[in-house]
Amino acid sequence: MATEVLYQVSSTPEKMVRAAANRLLAQIECAVNERGVARIAISGGETPRPLFELLANLGEPYAKSIPWAHLELYWVDERCVPPDQPDSNYRMTREAMLTKILLPEDQIFRMEGELDPAEASTRYEATIRRQFQLKDSEVPVFDAISLGMGDDGHTASLFPHTAALHEQRHLVVANHVPQKDTWRITLTLPVLLAARDVSFLIQGAVKAQVLKDVLLGPYDPEKYPSQLIQPASGKLVLLLDEAAAAGLPPVGEDGWGQLEIAR
Ligand code: 6PG
């Protein structure tokens, strides 16, 4: 199956973040207009922090434009730590955004990193099944899933050579990551691929080589799990800054590039 990869290159990280905010606002508005609710899953790490700060900034249009009352917020993955720990993706999001906007607590679906990993993943899967009103083998269709990419080519908590790469039955799993000697909770590939919109937000020169390897190098998903992100929609969007895009073909006048990847 071929994937159309569209990548937007912004001259600075700040412009990349604003492009991501504009895109997310449009996706949320579209989902709410069409279905009355927008269900989005966000990643952690450091790249999205300025995006969340921008969305919550009352001096910017997003905080007052996003229909928070109709938004359900989920996470793509979480570290197995309590929500008040520095490593927690939830804590980062809370500090950057959640304490500043009017998103009702019962519309925020936190992965419970403080629990036993298997229990936390089972509970999160049950939450998703309930909220999406899924029948047995159905997979949830998020309106938007925003991914990051590690400099090792991982995405979500799908790390190279780990068991979760092969999970096709569960929606959420606990994944042991020997490289970090830790456990993670992560959405699985079937969920990531089913979303109406799947995008990566990738910034910085440190990601340039791995992004080039993922997109243009040999297909080796055990080594580069991000290569597995071939959305069912047939389309994958990357929002990049110039530094991260350094290894990719030049973009057009509109700042967008396009690749057709058949794997
Ligand atoms: C996490 C993320 C992870 C992240 C990448 C990139 O829990 O760390 O969900 O998949 O997106 O590791 O992280 P940075 O944005 O910090 O480079």
GROMACS .gro file of C-alpha atoms and ligand atoms in nm:
model
  280
    1MET     CA    1   0.000   0.000   0.000
    2ALA     CA    2   0.132   0.345  -0.090
    3THR     CA    3   0.132   0.632   0.155
    4GLU     CA    4   0.120   0.992   0.039
    5VAL     CA    5   0.356   1.179   0.270
    6LEU     CA    6   0.301   1.555   0.281
    7TYR     CA    7   0.555   1.756   0.473
    8GLN     CA    8   0.538   2.124   0.564
    9VAL     CA    9   0.870   2.289   0.643
   10SER     CA   10   0.865   2.603   0.860
   11SER     CA   11   1.166   2.832   0.880
   12THR     CA   12   1.165   2.830   1.262
   13PRO     CA   13   1.033   2.604   1.541
   14GLU     CA   14   0.795   2.884   1.642
   15LYS     CA   15   0.641   2.895   1.293
   16MET     CA   16   0.618   2.513   1.292
   17VAL     CA   17   0.429   2.519   1.620
   18ARG     CA   18   0.192   2.786   1.491
   19ALA     CA   19   0.128   2.579   1.177
   20ALA     CA   20   0.049   2.282   1.401
   21ALA     CA   21  -0.187   2.490   1.613
   22ASN     CA   22  -0.372   2.620   1.306
   23ARG     CA   23  -0.405   2.269   1.169
   24LEU     CA   24  -0.526   2.124   1.499
   25LEU     CA   25  -0.784   2.401   1.543
   26ALA     CA   26  -0.922   2.331   1.196
   27GLN     CA   27  -0.938   1.956   1.267
   28ILE     CA   28  -1.118   2.007   1.597
   29GLU     CA   29  -1.370   2.249   1.444
   30CYS     CA   30  -1.434   2.014   1.153
   31ALA     CA   31  -1.489   1.713   1.382
   32VAL     CA   32  -1.723   1.904   1.612
   33ASN     CA   33  -1.922   2.039   1.317
   34GLU     CA   34  -1.954   1.694   1.165
   35ARG     CA   35  -1.996   1.474   1.473
   36GLY     CA   36  -2.046   1.700   1.772
   37VAL     CA   37  -1.722   1.587   1.934
   38ALA     CA   38  -1.349   1.598   1.856
   39ARG     CA   39  -1.136   1.315   1.990
   40ILE     CA   40  -0.764   1.377   1.963
   41ALA     CA   41  -0.460   1.189   2.094
   42ILE     CA   42  -0.143   1.381   2.172
   43SER     CA   43   0.214   1.274   2.230
   44GLY     CA   44   0.454   1.374   2.502
   45GLY     CA   45   0.823   1.440   2.509
   46GLU     CA   46   0.948   1.796   2.462
   47THR     CA   47   0.850   1.892   2.107
   48PRO     CA   48   0.478   1.946   2.174
   49ARG     CA   49   0.529   2.163   2.485
   50PRO     CA   50   0.542   2.495   2.296
   51LEU     CA   51   0.240   2.386   2.093
   52PHE     CA   52   0.037   2.327   2.408
   53GLU     CA   53   0.157   2.660   2.552
   54LEU     CA   54   0.047   2.837   2.234
   55LEU     CA   55  -0.297   2.670   2.241
   56ALA     CA   56  -0.346   2.786   2.601
   57ASN     CA   57  -0.210   3.139   2.552
   58LEU     CA   58  -0.501   3.380   2.609
   59GLY     CA   59  -0.325   3.638   2.393
   60GLU     CA   60  -0.356   3.401   2.096
   61PRO     CA   61  -0.675   3.302   1.904
   62TYR     CA   62  -0.666   2.931   1.991
   63ALA     CA   63  -0.774   2.929   2.356
   64LYS     CA   64  -1.094   3.115   2.275
   65SER     CA   65  -1.156   2.949   1.937
   66ILE     CA   66  -1.121   2.582   2.030
   67PRO     CA   67  -1.464   2.440   2.133
   68TRP     CA   68  -1.320   2.285   2.451
   69ALA     CA   69  -1.665   2.170   2.567
   70HIS     CA   70  -1.675   1.932   2.269
   71LEU     CA   71  -1.315   1.811   2.288
   72GLU     CA   72  -1.198   1.480   2.435
   73LEU     CA   73  -0.825   1.467   2.499
   74TYR     CA   74  -0.632   1.139   2.501
   75TRP     CA   75  -0.265   1.048   2.509
   76VAL     CA   76  -0.071   0.842   2.255
   77ASP     CA   77   0.155   0.710   2.528
   78GLU     CA   78   0.276   0.765   2.880
   79ARG     CA   79   0.572   0.686   3.093
   80CYS     CA   80   0.502   0.452   3.387
   81VAL     CA   81   0.543   0.720   3.651
   82PRO     CA   82   0.296   0.910   3.871
   83PRO     CA   83   0.131   1.216   3.709
   84ASP     CA   84   0.329   1.458   3.926
   85GLN     CA   85   0.670   1.324   3.819
   86PRO     CA   86   0.893   1.525   3.580
   87ASP     CA   87   0.888   1.242   3.322
   88SER     CA   88   0.509   1.232   3.303
   89ASN     CA   89   0.362   1.334   2.967
   90TYR     CA   90   0.043   1.426   3.149
   91ARG     CA   91   0.235   1.657   3.385
   92MET     CA   92   0.400   1.832   3.090
   93THR     CA   93   0.061   1.883   2.923
   94ARG     CA   94  -0.099   1.996   3.247
   95GLU     CA   95   0.173   2.254   3.311
   96ALA     CA   96   0.177   2.378   2.950
   97MET     CA   97  -0.196   2.384   2.884
   98LEU     CA   98  -0.451   2.206   3.101
   99THR     CA   99  -0.430   2.443   3.398
  100LYS     CA  100  -0.496   2.740   3.168
  101ILE     CA  101  -0.791   2.632   2.954
  102LEU     CA  102  -1.155   2.538   3.019
  103LEU     CA  103  -1.137   2.170   2.920
  104PRO     CA  104  -1.362   1.980   3.162
  105GLU     CA  105  -1.175   1.723   3.373
  106ASP     CA  106  -1.414   1.447   3.261
  107GLN     CA  107  -1.305   1.509   2.902
  108ILE     CA  108  -0.937   1.456   2.983
  109PHE     CA  109  -0.842   1.088   2.964
  110ARG     CA  110  -0.510   1.038   3.136
  111MET     CA  111  -0.311   0.717   3.110
  112GLU     CA  112  -0.257   0.610   3.471
  113GLY     CA  113   0.120   0.585   3.477
  114GLU     CA  114   0.119   0.534   3.852
  115LEU     CA  115  -0.046   0.192   3.820
  116ASP     CA  116   0.098  -0.145   3.728
  117PRO     CA  117   0.166  -0.111   3.351
  118ALA     CA  118  -0.057  -0.401   3.250
  119GLU     CA  119  -0.342  -0.275   3.468
  120ALA     CA  120  -0.302   0.081   3.337
  121SER     CA  121  -0.313  -0.034   2.974
  122THR     CA  122  -0.617  -0.256   3.036
  123ARG     CA  123  -0.797   0.033   3.207
  124TYR     CA  124  -0.710   0.274   2.926
  125GLU     CA  125  -0.835   0.033   2.663
  126ALA     CA  126  -1.162   0.002   2.855
  127THR     CA  127  -1.187   0.382   2.867
  128ILE     CA  128  -1.141   0.407   2.491
  129ARG     CA  129  -1.393   0.128   2.425
  130ARG     CA  130  -1.645   0.307   2.646
  131GLN     CA  131  -1.595   0.654   2.506
  132PHE     CA  132  -1.597   0.540   2.141
  133GLN     CA  133  -1.878   0.291   2.214
  134LEU     CA  134  -1.683   0.016   2.039
  135LYS     CA  135  -1.812  -0.332   1.967
  136ASP     CA  136  -1.574  -0.627   2.021
  137SER     CA  137  -1.310  -0.606   1.752
  138GLU     CA  138  -1.371  -0.247   1.645
  139VAL     CA  139  -1.082   0.000   1.640
  140PRO     CA  140  -1.139   0.362   1.751
  141VAL     CA  141  -1.113   0.630   1.487
  142PHE     CA  142  -0.957   0.936   1.644
  143ASP     CA  143  -1.011   1.263   1.462
  144ALA     CA  144  -0.642   1.348   1.494
  145ILE     CA  145  -0.337   1.173   1.632
  146SER     CA  146  -0.025   1.385   1.676
  147LEU     CA  147   0.299   1.188   1.693
  148GLY     CA  148   0.658   1.269   1.774
  149MET     CA  149   0.967   1.085   1.657
  150GLY     CA  150   1.265   0.996   1.871
  151ASP     CA  151   1.619   1.018   1.735
  152ASP     CA  152   1.613   0.637   1.731
  153GLY     CA  153   1.313   0.634   1.497
  154HIS     CA  154   1.056   0.538   1.762
  155THR     CA  155   0.713   0.692   1.777
  156ALA     CA  156   0.452   0.672   2.050
  157SER     CA  157   0.616   0.418   2.280
  158LEU     CA  158   0.682   0.184   1.990
  159PHE     CA  159   1.057   0.153   2.037
  160PRO     CA  160   1.291  -0.043   1.811
  161HIS     CA  161   1.286  -0.421   1.860
  162THR     CA  162   1.014  -0.413   2.127
  163ALA     CA  163   0.708  -0.635   2.159
  164ALA     CA  164   0.449  -0.363   2.110
  165LEU     CA  165   0.551  -0.321   1.745
  166HIS     CA  166   0.364  -0.643   1.667
  167GLU     CA  167   0.049  -0.589   1.872
  168GLN     CA  168  -0.256  -0.616   1.649
  169ARG     CA  169  -0.528  -0.725   1.893
  170HIS     CA  170  -0.522  -0.480   2.183
  171LEU     CA  171  -0.578  -0.104   2.150
  172VAL     CA  172  -0.342  -0.021   2.436
  173VAL     CA  173  -0.049  -0.220   2.573
  174ALA     CA  174   0.227  -0.198   2.828
  175ASN     CA  175   0.559  -0.209   2.649
  176HIS     CA  176   0.891  -0.290   2.814
  177VAL     CA  177   1.166  -0.072   2.670
  178PRO     CA  178   1.505  -0.231   2.750
  179GLN     CA  179   1.688   0.064   2.592
  180LYS     CA  180   1.551   0.283   2.872
  181ASP     CA  181   1.512   0.005   3.131
  182THR     CA  182   1.153   0.114   3.176
  183TRP     CA  183   0.790   0.035   3.100
  184ARG     CA  184   0.562   0.252   2.888
  185ILE     CA  185   0.191   0.253   2.811
  186THR     CA  186   0.112   0.306   2.444
  187LEU     CA  187  -0.163   0.306   2.185
  188THR     CA  188  -0.097   0.028   1.940
  189LEU     CA  189  -0.041   0.043   1.566
  190PRO     CA  190  -0.401  -0.045   1.464
  191VAL     CA  191  -0.522   0.259   1.658
  192LEU     CA  192  -0.253   0.493   1.529
  193LEU     CA  193  -0.324   0.395   1.167
  194ALA     CA  194  -0.702   0.425   1.190
  195ALA     CA  195  -0.720   0.797   1.272
  196ARG     CA  196  -0.878   1.039   1.029
  197ASP     CA  197  -0.560   1.244   1.046
  198VAL     CA  198  -0.217   1.120   1.148
  199SER     CA  199   0.067   1.368   1.171
  200PHE     CA  200   0.418   1.398   1.306
  201LEU     CA  201   0.554   1.711   1.473
  202ILE     CA  202   0.933   1.696   1.444
  203GLN     CA  203   1.181   1.970   1.523
  204GLY     CA  204   1.556   2.009   1.538
  205ALA     CA  205   1.875   1.907   1.357
  206VAL     CA  206   1.910   1.603   1.583
  207LYS     CA  207   1.611   1.445   1.403
  208ALA     CA  208   1.726   1.522   1.045
  209GLN     CA  209   1.918   1.199   0.979
  210VAL     CA  210   1.666   0.967   1.139
  211LEU     CA  211   1.380   1.137   0.953
  212LYS     CA  212   1.568   1.093   0.626
  213ASP     CA  213   1.637   0.725   0.710
  214VAL     CA  214   1.273   0.666   0.803
  215LEU     CA  215   1.130   0.823   0.490
  216LEU     CA  216   1.396   0.753   0.227
  217GLY     CA  217   1.600   0.465   0.366
  218PRO     CA  218   1.546   0.088   0.344
  219TYR     CA  219   1.228  -0.046   0.501
  220ASP     CA  220   1.332  -0.184   0.839
  221PRO     CA  221   1.047  -0.118   1.086
  222GLU     CA  222   1.208  -0.314   1.368
  223LYS     CA  223   1.488  -0.060   1.355
  224TYR     CA  224   1.271   0.236   1.254
  225PRO     CA  225   0.922   0.188   1.405
  226SER     CA  226   0.808   0.521   1.259
  227GLN     CA  227   0.812   0.343   0.920
  228LEU     CA  228   0.509   0.148   1.041
  229ILE     CA  229   0.299   0.466   1.038
  230GLN     CA  230   0.121   0.407   0.708
  231PRO     CA  231  -0.227   0.545   0.787
  232ALA     CA  232  -0.534   0.366   0.656
  233SER     CA  233  -0.633   0.703   0.504
  234GLY     CA  234  -0.330   0.671   0.274
  235LYS     CA  235  -0.205   1.010   0.390
  236LEU     CA  236   0.059   1.108   0.644
  237VAL     CA  237   0.142   1.469   0.730
  238LEU     CA  238   0.469   1.588   0.877
  239LEU     CA  239   0.506   1.932   1.035
  240LEU     CA  240   0.876   2.012   1.047
  241ASP     CA  241   1.119   2.294   1.100
  242GLU     CA  242   1.402   2.349   0.850
  243ALA     CA  243   1.657   2.181   1.072
  244ALA     CA  244   1.463   1.856   1.095
  245ALA     CA  245   1.383   1.864   0.721
  246ALA     CA  246   1.746   1.914   0.613
  247GLY     CA  247   1.772   1.564   0.465
  248LEU     CA  248   1.450   1.576   0.264
  249PRO     CA  249   1.391   1.694  -0.092
  250PRO     CA  250   1.330   2.071  -0.116
  251VAL     CA  251   0.975   2.196  -0.073
  252GLY     CA  252   0.769   2.404  -0.314
  253GLU     CA  253   0.690   2.773  -0.297
  254ASP     CA  254   0.407   2.695  -0.054
  255GLY     CA  255   0.644   2.533   0.192
  256TRP     CA  256   0.505   2.186   0.128
  257GLY     CA  257   0.685   1.877  -0.008
  258GLN     CA  258   0.539   1.545  -0.112
  259LEU     CA  259   0.668   1.187  -0.120
  260GLU     CA  260   0.492   0.872  -0.235
  261ILE     CA  261   0.609   0.580  -0.021
  262ALA     CA  262   0.512   0.230  -0.130
  263ARG     CA  263   0.591  -0.040   0.130
  2646PG     C1  264   0.720   1.019   2.472
  2646PG     C2  265   0.660   1.050   2.339
  2646PG     C3  266   0.753   1.005   2.233
  2646PG     C4  267   0.805   1.132   2.172
  2646PG     C5  268   0.938   1.111   2.106
  2646PG     C6  269   0.999   1.246   2.067
  2646PG     O1  270   0.651   0.973   2.563
  2646PG     O2  271   0.840   1.051   2.484
  2646PG     O3  272   0.534   1.023   2.321
  2646PG     O4  273   0.705   0.921   2.135
  2646PG     O5  274   0.710   1.182   2.080
  2646PG     O6  275   1.023   1.047   2.200
  2646PG     O7  276   1.026   1.315   2.186
  2646PG     P1  277   1.081   1.466   2.181
  2646PG     O8  278   0.969   1.549   2.128
  2646PG     O9  279   1.113   1.497   2.325
  2646PG    O10  280   1.201   1.465   2.092
   0.00000   0.00000   0.00000
